PDB file of C-alpha atoms in Angstrom:
ATOM      1  CA  MET A 574      12.549  12.067   3.000  1.00 46.00           C
ATOM      2  CA  THR A 575      15.112   9.989   4.798  1.00 49.00           C
ATOM      3  CA  THR A 576      14.565   6.409   3.738  1.00 52.00           C
ATOM      4  CA  SER A 577      16.896   5.073   6.426  1.00 59.00           C
ATOM      5  CA  LEU A 578      13.956   5.127   8.869  1.00 70.00           C
ATOM      6  CA  LEU A 579      11.807   2.960   6.584  1.00 79.00           C
ATOM      7  CA  LYS A 580      12.067  -0.781   6.139  1.00 83.00           C
ATOM      8  CA  LYS A 581      14.155  -1.668   3.106  1.00 82.00           C
ATOM      9  CA  GLN A 582      12.188  -2.631  -0.011  1.00 84.00           C
ATOM     10  CA  SER A 583       8.851  -2.009   1.652  1.00 91.00           C
ATOM     11  CA  LYS A 584       5.808  -0.255   0.239  1.00 95.00           C
ATOM     12  CA  VAL A 585       5.332   3.117   1.941  1.00 95.00           C
ATOM     13  CA  ILE A 586       1.781   3.800   3.110  1.00 96.00           C
ATOM     14  CA  MET A 587       0.788   7.288   4.238  1.00 97.00           C
ATOM     15  CA  MET A 588      -2.294   7.304   6.485  1.00 96.00           C
ATOM     16  CA  VAL A 589      -4.117  10.558   7.145  1.00 96.00           C
ATOM     17  CA  GLY A 590      -7.098  10.711   9.471  1.00 91.00           C
ATOM     18  CA  ASP A 591      -8.535  11.445  12.886  1.00 89.00           C
ATOM     19  CA  SER A 592      -8.267   9.695  16.258  1.00 87.00           C
ATOM     20  CA  HIS A 593      -9.162   6.291  14.803  1.00 88.00           C
ATOM     21  CA  THR A 594      -6.211   6.498  12.425  1.00 91.00           C
ATOM     22  CA  GLU A 595      -4.044   7.802  15.259  1.00 91.00           C
ATOM     23  CA  GLY A 596      -4.826   4.666  17.265  1.00 90.00           C
ATOM     24  CA  CYS A 597      -7.775   5.596  19.469  1.00 87.00           C
ATOM     25  CA  CYS A 598      -9.410   2.687  21.275  1.00 85.00           C
ATOM     26  CA  ALA A 599      -6.648   0.209  20.420  1.00 88.00           C
ATOM     27  CA  SER A 600      -5.559  -1.629  23.532  1.00 90.00           C
ATOM     28  CA  PRO A 601      -2.640  -1.563  23.747  1.00 89.00           C
ATOM     29  CA  ILE A 602      -2.011   1.328  21.351  1.00 85.00           C
ATOM     30  CA  GLN A 603       0.403  -0.871  19.384  1.00 89.00           C
ATOM     31  CA  GLN A 604      -2.664  -2.825  18.210  1.00 93.00           C
ATOM     32  CA  SER A 605      -3.984   0.083  16.131  1.00 93.00           C
ATOM     33  CA  PHE A 606      -4.660  -0.827  12.509  1.00 93.00           C
ATOM     34  CA  ALA A 607      -1.782   1.397  11.357  1.00 94.00           C
ATOM     35  CA  ASP A 608       0.643  -0.402  13.675  1.00 94.00           C
ATOM     36  CA  LEU A 609      -0.657  -3.841  12.685  1.00 95.00           C
ATOM     37  CA  ILE A 610       0.009  -3.051   9.021  1.00 95.00           C
ATOM     38  CA  ASP A 611       3.394  -1.552   9.876  1.00 94.00           C
ATOM     39  CA  ASN A 612       4.354  -4.793  11.654  1.00 94.00           C
ATOM     40  CA  ASP A 613       4.370  -6.504   8.258  1.00 93.00           C
ATOM     41  CA  SER A 614       7.877  -6.231   6.802  1.00 92.00           C
ATOM     42  CA  ALA A 615       6.359  -5.532   3.370  1.00 94.00           C
ATOM     43  CA  TYR A 616       5.018  -2.145   4.530  1.00 95.00           C
ATOM     44  CA  SER A 617       6.255   1.020   6.206  1.00 94.00           C
ATOM     45  CA  VAL A 618       3.385   3.105   7.569  1.00 95.00           C
ATOM     46  CA  LEU A 619       3.639   6.864   8.018  1.00 95.00           C
ATOM     47  CA  ASN A 620       0.752   7.632  10.369  1.00 95.00           C
ATOM     48  CA  PHE A 621      -0.578  11.195  10.169  1.00 95.00           C
ATOM     49  CA  GLY A 622      -3.640  10.439  12.288  1.00 93.00           C
ATOM     50  CA  VAL A 623      -4.468  13.277  14.699  1.00 89.00           C
ATOM     51  CA  GLY A 624      -7.456  13.141  17.034  1.00 84.00           C
ATOM     52  CA  GLY A 625     -10.113  15.771  16.431  1.00 80.00           C
ATOM     53  CA  THR A 626      -9.180  16.539  12.835  1.00 82.00           C
ATOM     54  CA  ASP A 627     -11.505  16.297   9.839  1.00 82.00           C
ATOM     55  CA  PRO A 628     -11.344  16.171   6.016  1.00 85.00           C
ATOM     56  CA  LEU A 629     -10.380  19.852   5.691  1.00 84.00           C
ATOM     57  CA  GLN A 630      -7.302  19.231   7.822  1.00 87.00           C
ATOM     58  CA  TYR A 631      -6.589  15.950   6.000  1.00 91.00           C
ATOM     59  CA  ALA A 632      -6.407  17.965   2.774  1.00 92.00           C
ATOM     60  CA  LEU A 633      -3.986  20.444   4.358  1.00 92.00           C
ATOM     61  CA  ILE A 634      -1.746  17.613   5.592  1.00 94.00           C
ATOM     62  CA  CYS A 635      -1.769  16.023   2.127  1.00 95.00           C
ATOM     63  CA  LYS A 636      -1.032  19.353   0.452  1.00 95.00           C
ATOM     64  CA  LYS A 637       1.984  19.876   2.699  1.00 94.00           C
ATOM     65  CA  TYR A 638       3.497  16.350   2.744  1.00 95.00           C
ATOM     66  CA  LEU A 639       2.180  14.154  -0.072  1.00 94.00           C
ATOM     67  CA  LYS A 640       4.448  15.376  -2.846  1.00 94.00           C
ATOM     68  CA  GLU A 641       7.526  15.418  -0.626  1.00 93.00           C
ATOM     69  CA  LEU A 642       6.976  11.925   0.798  1.00 93.00           C
ATOM     70  CA  SER A 643       5.732  10.247  -2.409  1.00 94.00           C
ATOM     71  CA  PRO A 644       4.157   7.228  -0.699  1.00 96.00           C
ATOM     72  CA  ASP A 645       3.184   4.143  -2.690  1.00 96.00           C
ATOM     73  CA  LEU A 646      -0.305   4.363  -1.205  1.00 96.00           C
ATOM     74  CA  LEU A 647      -2.352   7.077   0.500  1.00 97.00           C
ATOM     75  CA  VAL A 648      -5.019   5.830   2.918  1.00 96.00           C
ATOM     76  CA  LEU A 649      -7.721   8.203   4.181  1.00 93.00           C
ATOM     77  CA  PRO A 650      -9.965   6.354   6.649  1.00 87.00           C
ATOM     78  CA  PHE A 651     -13.161   8.258   7.424  1.00 81.00           C
ATOM     79  CA  CYS A 652     -15.249   8.104  10.572  1.00 73.00           C
ATOM     80  CA  LEU A 653     -18.784   8.427   9.232  1.00 71.00           C
ATOM     81  CA  ASN A 654     -20.310   9.587  12.499  1.00 68.00           C
ATOM     82  CA  ASN A 655     -18.313  12.836  12.742  1.00 66.00           C
ATOM     83  CA  ASP A 656     -16.111  13.516   9.704  1.00 67.00           C
ATOM     84  CA  PHE A 657     -18.891  15.009   7.619  1.00 65.00           C
ATOM     85  CA  ILE A 658     -20.542  17.412  10.054  1.00 64.00           C
ATOM     86  CA  GLU A 659     -20.784  20.742   8.282  1.00 66.00           C
ATOM     87  CA  LEU A 660     -19.211  23.619  10.138  1.00 61.00           C
ATOM     88  CA  ASP A 661     -18.581  27.062   8.754  1.00 58.00           C
ATOM     89  CA  ARG A 662     -14.935  27.590   9.583  1.00 58.00           C
ATOM     90  CA  THR A 663     -11.709  28.700   8.013  1.00 63.00           C
ATOM     91  CA  PRO A 664      -8.471  26.859   8.798  1.00 63.00           C
ATOM     92  CA  ASN A 665      -6.346  28.897  11.178  1.00 68.00           C
ATOM     93  CA  LYS A 666      -2.597  28.492  10.897  1.00 72.00           C
ATOM     94  CA  MET A 667      -2.126  29.202  14.586  1.00 70.00           C
ATOM     95  CA  HIS A 668      -4.848  26.813  15.787  1.00 64.00           C
ATOM     96  CA  PRO A 669      -3.452  23.550  17.196  1.00 57.00           C
ATOM     97  CA  LEU A 670      -4.401  20.404  15.272  1.00 50.00           C
ATOM     98  CA  TYR A 671      -5.591  18.579  18.389  1.00 49.00           C
ATOM     99  CA  TYR A 672      -8.391  21.091  18.942  1.00 47.00           C
ATOM    100  CA  GLN A 673     -11.773  19.377  18.583  1.00 49.00           C
ATOM    101  CA  THR A 674     -13.126  20.861  15.367  1.00 46.00           C
ATOM    102  CA  ASN A 675     -15.858  18.469  14.322  1.00 47.00           C
ATOM    103  CA  TYR A 676     -17.550  17.262  17.487  1.00 43.00           C
TER     104      TYR A 676
END
């Protein structure tokens, strides 16, 4: 990971989640909770929020990036109204992440 993009001597927070983590409903978008935390010089936020994803995809993102990025903190916000809907599906490598999988 290139640390030149992160604030010097800051704690690195990796956020993985759905549209709420991405910044949905924040107005303006720079008022999302990830951006508000990132505005503090003590933290550098890596936001992996992608609308329409769910815990299965969160796990895949973590499996791919967590070890390489080695954040100080991993934050996994859950949206209780749609993150735990049971669907019988298998992750498809060629399926775009923005596809609505849990609605």
